[in-house]
Amino acid sequence: MKNEEKNIDEIISFAKEKGFVFQSSEIYGGLAGVYDFGPLGVELLNNIKKDWWKANVQKKMNYFGLDSAMFKDPRVWDASGHTSGFSDPMAECKDCNSRIRVDKELENIGIDADEKMSEKEINELFFANIGKIKCKKCGGSNFSEAKNFNLLVKSNLGDFTSKGDKPVYLPGEACQGIYLNYKNVVDSMHPKIPFGIAQIGKAFRNEISPRNFLFRTREFEQADTQFFVRPEENKEPYEKIKKERWQWYLDLGLSVKNLLWSQHKNLVFYASDAWDIEYNFPTYGFDEMEGIHDRTDYDLSQHSKFSGVDLSFNDNGEKFIPWVLETSMGMGRVFLAVLSEAYDKEKIDDEERRVLRLLSKLAPVKVAILPLVKKDGLKEEAYKIYEELSEKYNCVFSDTATVGKRYRKQDEIGTPFCVTYDYESKEDNSVTVRERDSMKQERVKIGNLGDYLNKLI
Ligand code: ATP
């Protein structure tokens, strides 16, 4: 199935039905813009993270991993510009009090709202087009003026951590932890420039209208890399990073026709270039999954200024503030892209087969072990295979319902291989291995099963 033929609501209910994603606090009516990953969801999520970590840390000589704390000195968010400038223009419907994000509404009708625009400029655009923007709840166009609404989420960690009257914030973006530890990484790992730091971390934003399932949430995870280069030696590595990030999505199984590049037309004042990789989400259409930004020396200079600590790099006596090339990806959006791409339905003998065509490396369950029947010692023998294989892979053991029904159940959750132990297995010491997509079955000696699966997974 093409993404254009898929329906996102169907995928959302599938995600709940099969234990991938649940609404947070559902028994209390649900908390808007917050989601939990269920038993299969957490496996898929972890597999995506592992793949990202492998590509961005383990397979790269000059990248270092990091896991920084979420709470930070409140001054970090002053230096980064989040306390003053991290806001979205919000307006309220005067008839039903629901809120809209004005820049996104303008975007939806083809008007580009610049990030640097003042409230006054945004309002001029907004009121010039007000008739074209409708309230999602009541359908009217009777809106208040747009006011900037800060997205940082406040916390009360305790007065002793606050400087002055500033609250402690939850991170508005994960990457600040990288800048804060840049000097520690330099002093402990002694990297040669250029080098990178990578981390996966949580971010929290008071999104005005969380929407589109995992696409715009109030709590989410970001996977970031910051590549530190000599000033103005940015162009070549930037192009290389762009190529690598594009390839990573192809290696996740996303098809090239569902991906596109989009360059920022309106750059923030310090940036030198910025591109997004967009994905063609079912129903929602193309939208951002990852941003790749050439940020000059802005971040380290700001933190140097605000902390009073010299963050220049000393390259054999030559000192300079490195420039930063950033990649920032939303884990929830990539999860949704992977799930959407893999979701498929096909007709087989007048019956519909629902199948999740995930790459083996991403599948939550790699192998299902199925005794043909529970009796005559088949279950016990099959269980021995389960015990052995589950040392290596996430496996399931299932002995209820007919084998055909069990195959279908595994197809739906993306399990690439089913191993069936039948009556003949006792005699020929072999099992049937069925592959999910082709549904082809092959007889494999139990003694060779580990090697056989190893090659395929
Ligand atoms: P948008 O324009 O969609 O609000 P952004 O440009 O503010 O996104 P960044 O601040 O560059 O996003 O964050 C980097 C990545 O983090 C984005 O590409 C996206 O994948 C993810 N992200 C940002 N905001 C959210 C959110 N509210 N929910 C889920 N993921 C998000």
Coordinates of C-alpha atoms and ligand atoms in Angstrom, one line a residue:
M1 CA 0.0 0.0 0.0
K2 CA 1.2 3.5 -0.8
N3 CA 1.1 6.0 2.1
E4 CA -1.5 8.0 0.2
E5 CA -3.9 5.0 0.6
K6 CA -3.2 4.7 4.3
N7 CA -5.4 6.3 7.0
I8 CA -3.7 7.7 10.0
D9 CA -6.7 7.1 12.3
E10 CA -6.6 3.4 11.4
I11 CA -2.8 3.3 12.2
I12 CA -3.4 5.1 15.5
S13 CA -6.1 2.5 16.6
F14 CA -3.8 -0.3 15.4
A15 CA -1.0 1.1 17.5
K16 CA -3.3 1.0 20.6
E17 CA -4.9 -2.4 19.8
K18 CA -1.5 -4.1 19.4
G19 CA 0.3 -2.5 22.4
F20 CA 2.5 0.0 20.6
V21 CA 1.3 3.4 21.8
F22 CA -1.2 4.4 24.5
Q23 CA -2.6 7.8 25.5
S24 CA -1.0 9.0 28.7
S25 CA -3.3 8.7 31.8
E26 CA -6.0 7.2 29.7
I27 CA -8.0 5.9 32.7
Y28 CA -8.3 9.6 33.9
G29 CA -9.6 10.7 30.5
G30 CA -6.2 11.1 28.8
L31 CA -3.6 13.9 29.0
A32 CA -3.5 15.9 25.8
G33 CA -0.2 15.7 23.9
V34 CA 1.4 13.0 26.0
Y35 CA 1.8 9.3 25.0
D36 CA 3.2 6.1 26.5
F37 CA 4.9 3.4 24.5
G38 CA 3.4 0.0 25.2
P39 CA 5.1 -3.5 25.3
L40 CA 5.7 -3.7 21.5
G41 CA 6.2 0.1 21.1
V42 CA 9.0 0.2 23.6
E43 CA 10.8 -2.6 21.7
L44 CA 10.4 -0.8 18.3
L45 CA 11.4 2.5 19.9
N46 CA 14.5 1.0 21.5
N47 CA 15.5 -0.7 18.2
I48 CA 15.3 2.7 16.4
K49 CA 17.4 4.3 19.1
K50 CA 20.0 1.5 19.0
D51 CA 20.2 1.9 15.3
W52 CA 20.7 5.6 15.6
W53 CA 23.3 5.2 18.3
K54 CA 25.2 2.7 16.2
A55 CA 25.2 4.9 13.2
N56 CA 26.1 8.1 15.1
V57 CA 28.4 7.0 17.9
Q58 CA 29.6 3.4 17.6
K59 CA 30.4 3.5 13.9
K60 CA 32.1 6.9 14.1
M61 CA 35.6 7.3 15.4
N62 CA 35.3 11.0 16.1
Y63 CA 31.8 11.1 17.8
F64 CA 31.3 10.7 21.5
G65 CA 28.1 9.7 23.3
L66 CA 26.5 11.6 26.2
D67 CA 23.5 11.3 28.5
S68 CA 23.1 14.6 30.3
A69 CA 20.7 15.4 33.1
M70 CA 17.3 17.0 32.3
F71 CA 17.5 19.7 35.1
K72 CA 20.0 22.4 34.3
D73 CA 21.0 25.7 35.9
P74 CA 18.2 28.1 34.9
R75 CA 20.7 30.5 33.3
V76 CA 21.3 27.9 30.6
W77 CA 17.9 28.8 29.1
D78 CA 18.7 32.5 29.2
A79 CA 21.9 31.9 27.3
S80 CA 20.2 29.7 24.7
G81 CA 17.5 32.4 24.2
H82 CA 14.7 30.1 25.3
T83 CA 13.4 32.3 28.2
S84 CA 13.0 35.3 25.9
G85 CA 12.5 33.9 22.5
F86 CA 11.2 30.4 22.7
S87 CA 7.5 31.1 22.0
D88 CA 4.8 30.6 19.5
P89 CA 2.1 33.1 18.5
M90 CA -1.2 32.1 20.1
A91 CA -4.7 33.4 19.5
E92 CA -8.0 32.5 21.1
C93 CA -11.3 32.0 19.5
K94 CA -13.6 34.6 21.1
D95 CA -16.7 32.4 20.6
C96 CA -15.5 29.0 22.1
N97 CA -12.2 29.9 23.8
S98 CA -10.2 27.3 21.9
R99 CA -6.6 28.2 21.0
I100 CA -4.7 28.2 17.7
R101 CA -1.1 28.6 16.8
V102 CA -1.2 31.5 14.4
D103 CA 2.1 30.8 12.5
K104 CA 1.0 27.2 11.7
E105 CA -2.5 28.3 10.6
L106 CA -0.9 30.9 8.3
E107 CA 1.4 28.2 6.9
N108 CA -1.6 26.0 6.3
I109 CA -3.0 28.6 4.0
G110 CA 0.3 29.1 2.2
I111 CA 1.6 32.1 4.0
D112 CA 5.2 31.8 5.4
A113 CA 5.4 33.3 8.9
D114 CA 9.0 34.3 9.7
E115 CA 10.5 33.1 13.0
K116 CA 11.9 36.6 13.6
M117 CA 8.5 38.4 13.2
S118 CA 7.4 40.5 16.0
E119 CA 3.9 40.2 17.5
K120 CA 2.8 43.2 15.6
E121 CA 4.0 41.8 12.2
I122 CA 2.4 38.5 12.9
N123 CA -0.9 40.2 13.8
E124 CA -0.8 42.2 10.6
L125 CA -0.5 39.0 8.5
F126 CA -3.1 37.3 10.7
F127 CA -5.8 39.9 10.5
A128 CA -5.2 40.4 6.7
N129 CA -6.1 36.8 6.3
I130 CA -8.4 36.2 9.2
G131 CA -11.4 35.1 7.0
K132 CA -9.4 32.2 5.6
I133 CA -8.6 30.8 9.1
K134 CA -11.3 28.9 10.8
C135 CA -11.6 27.7 14.4
K136 CA -11.3 23.9 14.5
K137 CA -13.9 23.6 17.2
C138 CA -16.7 26.0 16.2
G139 CA -15.8 27.0 12.6
G140 CA -15.8 30.7 13.3
S141 CA -13.1 33.3 12.5
N142 CA -13.6 35.5 15.5
F143 CA -10.1 35.5 17.0
S144 CA -8.2 37.6 19.6
E145 CA -4.9 39.2 18.7
A146 CA -2.0 36.8 18.6
K147 CA 0.3 36.9 21.7
N148 CA 3.6 35.1 22.1
F149 CA 3.3 32.2 24.4
N150 CA 6.5 30.8 25.9
L151 CA 6.9 27.0 25.4
L152 CA 9.2 26.3 28.3
V153 CA 7.8 24.0 31.0
K154 CA 8.5 25.2 34.5
S155 CA 9.3 22.9 37.4
N156 CA 9.8 23.5 41.1
L157 CA 12.9 21.5 41.9
G158 CA 13.5 23.6 45.0
D159 CA 14.6 27.1 45.6
F160 CA 18.2 26.1 46.4
T161 CA 18.8 25.3 42.7
S162 CA 17.3 28.5 41.4
K163 CA 19.4 31.6 40.8
G164 CA 17.4 34.7 41.8
D165 CA 13.7 34.2 41.2
K166 CA 14.1 32.0 38.1
P167 CA 12.3 28.6 38.1
V168 CA 14.0 25.5 37.0
Y169 CA 12.8 24.4 33.6
L170 CA 12.4 21.1 31.9
P171 CA 14.5 21.0 28.8
G172 CA 12.9 22.8 25.8
E173 CA 15.4 20.9 23.6
A174 CA 17.8 18.2 24.5
C175 CA 20.9 19.6 22.8
Q176 CA 21.7 22.1 25.5
G177 CA 23.2 19.3 27.5
I178 CA 25.8 18.8 24.7
Y179 CA 27.0 22.4 24.8
L180 CA 27.2 22.3 28.6
N181 CA 29.4 19.2 28.4
Y182 CA 31.4 20.2 25.4
K183 CA 34.4 21.3 27.6
N184 CA 34.1 18.2 29.8
V185 CA 34.3 16.0 26.7
V186 CA 37.3 18.0 25.3
D187 CA 39.1 17.8 28.6
S188 CA 38.4 14.1 29.2
M189 CA 38.6 12.6 25.7
H190 CA 41.1 15.0 24.0
P191 CA 39.4 14.9 20.6
K192 CA 41.0 16.4 17.5
I193 CA 38.8 18.9 15.8
P194 CA 36.4 18.3 14.0
F195 CA 34.5 16.0 16.3
G196 CA 31.0 15.3 17.4
I197 CA 28.9 14.7 20.5
A198 CA 25.6 12.7 20.3
Q199 CA 22.8 12.1 22.7
I200 CA 19.2 11.1 22.9
G201 CA 17.3 13.1 25.5
K202 CA 13.8 14.2 26.5
A203 CA 12.3 17.6 25.6
F204 CA 9.2 19.3 26.9
R205 CA 7.2 22.0 25.3
N206 CA 4.0 23.7 26.2
E207 CA 2.7 23.2 22.7
I208 CA -0.4 25.3 22.2
S209 CA -2.3 22.7 20.2
P210 CA -0.7 19.3 20.5
R211 CA -2.0 17.4 17.5
N212 CA -1.5 14.7 15.0
F213 CA -0.7 11.9 17.5
L214 CA 3.0 11.5 18.0
F215 CA 3.8 14.3 15.6
R216 CA 3.3 17.2 18.0
T217 CA 3.4 16.2 21.6
R218 CA 4.3 18.1 24.8
E219 CA 6.8 15.5 25.9
F220 CA 9.1 13.9 23.4
E221 CA 12.5 12.6 22.7
Q222 CA 15.2 14.1 20.5
A223 CA 18.2 12.4 19.1
D224 CA 20.9 15.1 18.5
T225 CA 24.4 15.4 17.2
Q226 CA 26.5 18.5 17.4
F227 CA 29.6 18.4 15.1
F228 CA 32.3 20.9 16.2
V229 CA 34.4 22.3 13.3
R230 CA 37.0 25.1 12.8
P231 CA 35.3 28.4 12.0
E232 CA 34.1 28.6 8.4
E233 CA 35.2 25.0 7.7
N234 CA 31.6 24.1 7.7
K235 CA 30.5 23.6 4.2
E236 CA 32.0 20.3 3.3
P237 CA 31.1 18.5 6.6
Y238 CA 27.6 20.0 6.4
E239 CA 27.0 18.4 3.0
K240 CA 28.5 15.1 4.3
I241 CA 26.2 15.1 7.4
K242 CA 23.2 15.8 5.2
K243 CA 24.0 12.8 3.0
E244 CA 24.5 10.5 6.0
R245 CA 21.3 11.5 7.6
W246 CA 19.3 10.9 4.4
Q247 CA 20.8 7.5 4.0
W248 CA 20.0 6.6 7.6
Y249 CA 16.3 7.0 6.9
L250 CA 16.6 4.8 3.8
D251 CA 18.4 2.2 6.0
L252 CA 15.4 2.3 8.4
G253 CA 13.2 1.1 5.5
L254 CA 11.6 4.4 4.6
S255 CA 11.1 4.7 0.9
V256 CA 12.7 7.5 -1.0
K257 CA 9.4 8.7 -2.5
N258 CA 8.1 9.4 1.1
L259 CA 11.1 11.6 1.9
L260 CA 12.0 15.1 0.9
W261 CA 14.4 17.9 1.7
S262 CA 13.1 21.3 2.6
Q263 CA 15.4 24.3 3.0
H264 CA 14.5 27.0 5.6
K265 CA 13.6 30.2 3.8
N266 CA 13.8 32.4 6.9
L267 CA 16.9 31.6 8.9
V268 CA 17.3 32.6 12.6
F269 CA 19.8 35.5 12.7
Y270 CA 22.8 33.3 13.8
A271 CA 22.3 30.4 11.4
S272 CA 24.2 30.0 8.2
D273 CA 22.0 27.3 6.6
A274 CA 19.2 25.0 7.7
W275 CA 17.4 22.0 6.0
D276 CA 14.7 19.7 7.2
I277 CA 14.1 16.1 6.2
E278 CA 10.4 15.6 5.8
Y279 CA 8.3 12.5 5.7
N280 CA 5.0 11.9 3.9
F281 CA 2.9 10.9 6.9
P282 CA -0.4 9.2 5.9
T283 CA -3.3 11.7 6.0
Y284 CA -1.1 14.5 7.4
G285 CA 1.2 14.7 4.4
F286 CA 4.8 15.8 4.2
D287 CA 6.2 17.4 7.4
E288 CA 9.4 17.7 9.4
M289 CA 11.2 14.8 11.0
E290 CA 14.6 16.2 11.5
G291 CA 16.4 19.5 11.2
I292 CA 20.0 19.8 10.1
H293 CA 21.3 23.2 11.1
D294 CA 24.6 25.1 10.5
R295 CA 24.6 27.2 13.7
T296 CA 27.9 29.1 13.4
D297 CA 29.6 29.8 16.8
Y298 CA 26.3 31.0 18.4
D299 CA 25.7 28.4 21.1
L300 CA 29.2 28.1 22.5
S301 CA 29.7 31.9 22.4
Q302 CA 26.5 32.4 24.3
H303 CA 27.4 29.9 27.0
S304 CA 30.9 31.4 27.2
K305 CA 29.3 34.8 27.7
F306 CA 26.7 33.7 30.3
S307 CA 28.8 31.3 32.3
G308 CA 32.1 33.3 32.2
V309 CA 34.0 30.2 31.2
D310 CA 36.2 30.2 28.1
L311 CA 34.8 27.6 25.7
S312 CA 37.3 28.1 23.0
F313 CA 39.1 25.1 21.5
N314 CA 42.9 25.1 21.8
D315 CA 44.4 23.5 18.7
N316 CA 48.1 23.4 19.3
G317 CA 48.1 26.9 20.7
E318 CA 45.6 28.3 18.3
K319 CA 42.4 29.2 20.1
F320 CA 38.9 29.6 18.6
I321 CA 35.2 29.0 19.3
P322 CA 34.2 26.1 17.1
W323 CA 31.2 26.3 14.8
V324 CA 28.5 23.8 15.3
L325 CA 26.7 21.6 12.7
E326 CA 23.6 20.2 14.4
T327 CA 21.2 17.3 13.5
S328 CA 18.1 17.2 15.6
M329 CA 15.5 14.4 15.1
G330 CA 12.2 13.8 16.9
M331 CA 12.1 10.1 18.0
G332 CA 8.3 10.1 18.1
R333 CA 8.0 11.4 14.6
V334 CA 10.5 8.8 13.3
F335 CA 8.6 6.1 15.2
L336 CA 5.4 7.2 13.5
A337 CA 7.1 7.3 10.1
V338 CA 8.5 3.8 10.5
L339 CA 5.1 2.4 11.7
S340 CA 3.3 4.2 8.9
E341 CA 5.7 2.9 6.3
A342 CA 5.5 -0.7 7.5
Y343 CA 1.7 -0.8 7.9
D344 CA 0.2 -2.8 5.1
K345 CA -2.9 -4.8 4.1
E346 CA -3.3 -7.3 1.3
K347 CA -5.9 -9.7 0.0
I348 CA -5.1 -13.4 0.2
D349 CA -7.8 -15.9 -0.9
D350 CA -10.6 -13.4 -0.2
E351 CA -9.2 -12.7 3.2
E352 CA -7.5 -9.6 4.3
R353 CA -4.0 -10.0 5.8
R354 CA -2.7 -7.1 7.9
V355 CA 1.1 -7.1 8.0
L356 CA 3.7 -4.8 9.5
R357 CA 6.6 -4.9 7.1
L358 CA 9.3 -3.8 9.5
L359 CA 13.0 -4.5 8.8
S360 CA 14.2 -7.4 11.0
K361 CA 16.5 -5.1 12.9
L362 CA 13.5 -3.0 13.9
A363 CA 10.9 -5.7 14.5
P364 CA 9.8 -5.8 18.2
V365 CA 9.7 -9.6 18.1
K366 CA 12.3 -11.4 15.9
V367 CA 11.1 -15.0 16.1
A368 CA 7.9 -16.7 17.2
I369 CA 8.1 -20.3 18.2
L370 CA 5.0 -22.3 17.7
P371 CA 4.3 -25.9 18.5
L372 CA 1.8 -27.3 16.0
V373 CA -0.3 -28.6 19.0
K374 CA 0.1 -28.5 22.7
K375 CA 0.0 -32.3 23.2
D376 CA 2.2 -35.3 22.5
G377 CA 5.3 -33.6 23.8
L378 CA 5.4 -31.0 21.0
K379 CA 5.0 -28.1 23.4
E380 CA 7.9 -29.1 25.5
E381 CA 10.2 -29.6 22.6
A382 CA 9.3 -26.3 21.0
Y383 CA 9.8 -24.6 24.4
K384 CA 13.4 -25.8 24.4
I385 CA 13.9 -24.0 21.1
Y386 CA 12.3 -20.9 22.5
E387 CA 14.7 -21.0 25.5
E388 CA 17.7 -21.2 23.3
L389 CA 16.7 -18.6 20.7
S390 CA 15.6 -16.1 23.4
E391 CA 19.1 -15.9 24.7
K392 CA 19.9 -14.0 21.6
Y393 CA 16.6 -12.4 20.2
N394 CA 13.4 -11.1 21.6
C395 CA 11.1 -14.2 20.9
V396 CA 7.6 -15.2 21.7
F397 CA 6.2 -18.6 22.4
S398 CA 2.6 -19.2 21.4
D399 CA 0.6 -22.4 21.6
T400 CA -3.0 -21.2 21.4
A401 CA -5.3 -21.2 18.3
T402 CA -4.5 -22.8 15.0
V403 CA -1.1 -22.3 13.4
G404 CA -2.6 -20.2 10.6
K405 CA -4.2 -17.8 13.1
R406 CA -0.9 -17.6 15.0
Y407 CA 1.0 -16.7 11.8
R408 CA -1.5 -13.9 11.1
K409 CA -1.1 -12.5 14.6
Q410 CA 2.7 -12.4 14.2
D411 CA 2.4 -10.8 10.7
E412 CA 0.4 -8.0 12.3
I413 CA 3.1 -7.1 14.8
G414 CA 5.9 -7.5 12.2
T415 CA 7.6 -10.7 13.5
P416 CA 9.8 -11.6 10.5
F417 CA 10.1 -15.4 11.3
C418 CA 7.8 -18.1 12.7
V419 CA 9.3 -21.4 13.7
T420 CA 6.9 -24.3 13.8
Y421 CA 7.6 -27.6 15.6
D422 CA 5.4 -30.4 14.3
Y423 CA 5.0 -34.1 14.5
E424 CA 7.7 -34.7 11.9
S425 CA 10.2 -32.6 13.9
K426 CA 10.7 -35.4 16.3
E427 CA 11.7 -37.7 13.5
D428 CA 13.7 -35.4 11.2
N429 CA 15.0 -33.0 13.9
S430 CA 13.8 -30.1 11.7
V431 CA 11.4 -27.3 12.0
T432 CA 9.5 -25.2 9.5
V433 CA 10.6 -21.6 9.3
R434 CA 8.1 -19.2 7.7
E435 CA 9.1 -15.8 6.5
R436 CA 6.6 -12.9 7.1
D437 CA 6.5 -11.1 3.7
S438 CA 6.8 -13.9 1.2
M439 CA 5.1 -16.4 3.5
K440 CA 7.5 -19.0 2.2
Q441 CA 8.2 -21.9 4.4
E442 CA 11.5 -23.8 4.6
R443 CA 12.5 -26.9 6.5
V444 CA 15.6 -26.3 8.7
K445 CA 17.6 -28.7 10.9
I446 CA 17.2 -27.7 14.5
G447 CA 21.0 -27.8 14.9
N448 CA 21.4 -25.2 12.1
L449 CA 18.5 -23.0 13.2
G450 CA 20.6 -20.4 15.1
D451 CA 23.0 -19.9 12.2
Y452 CA 20.1 -19.8 9.7
L453 CA 18.3 -17.1 11.6
N454 CA 21.5 -15.2 12.3
K455 CA 22.1 -14.7 8.6
L456 CA 18.6 -13.4 8.0
I457 CA 18.1 -11.1 11.0
Ligands
ATP1 P1 8.1 22.4 14.5 O1 8.4 23.5 13.5 O2 7.4 21.2 13.9 O3 7.5 22.9 15.7 P2 10.8 22.7 15.3 O4 11.4 23.3 14.1 O5 10.5 23.6 16.4 O6 9.5 21.8 14.9 P3 13.2 21.7 16.5 O7 13.1 22.6 17.6 O8 14.2 22.0 15.4 O9 11.7 21.6 15.8 O10 13.3 20.2 17.0 C1 14.0 19.2 16.3 C2 13.1 18.0 16.1 O11 12.3 17.7 17.3 C3 12.0 18.2 15.0 O12 12.5 18.0 13.7 C4 10.9 17.2 15.4 O13 11.2 16.0 14.9 C5 11.1 17.1 16.9 N1 10.0 17.9 17.6 C6 9.9 19.3 17.8 N2 8.8 19.6 18.4 C7 8.1 18.4 18.6 C8 6.9 18.1 19.3 N3 6.1 19.0 19.8 N4 6.5 16.8 19.3 C9 7.3 15.9 18.7 N5 8.4 16.1 18.1 C10 8.9 17.4 18.1

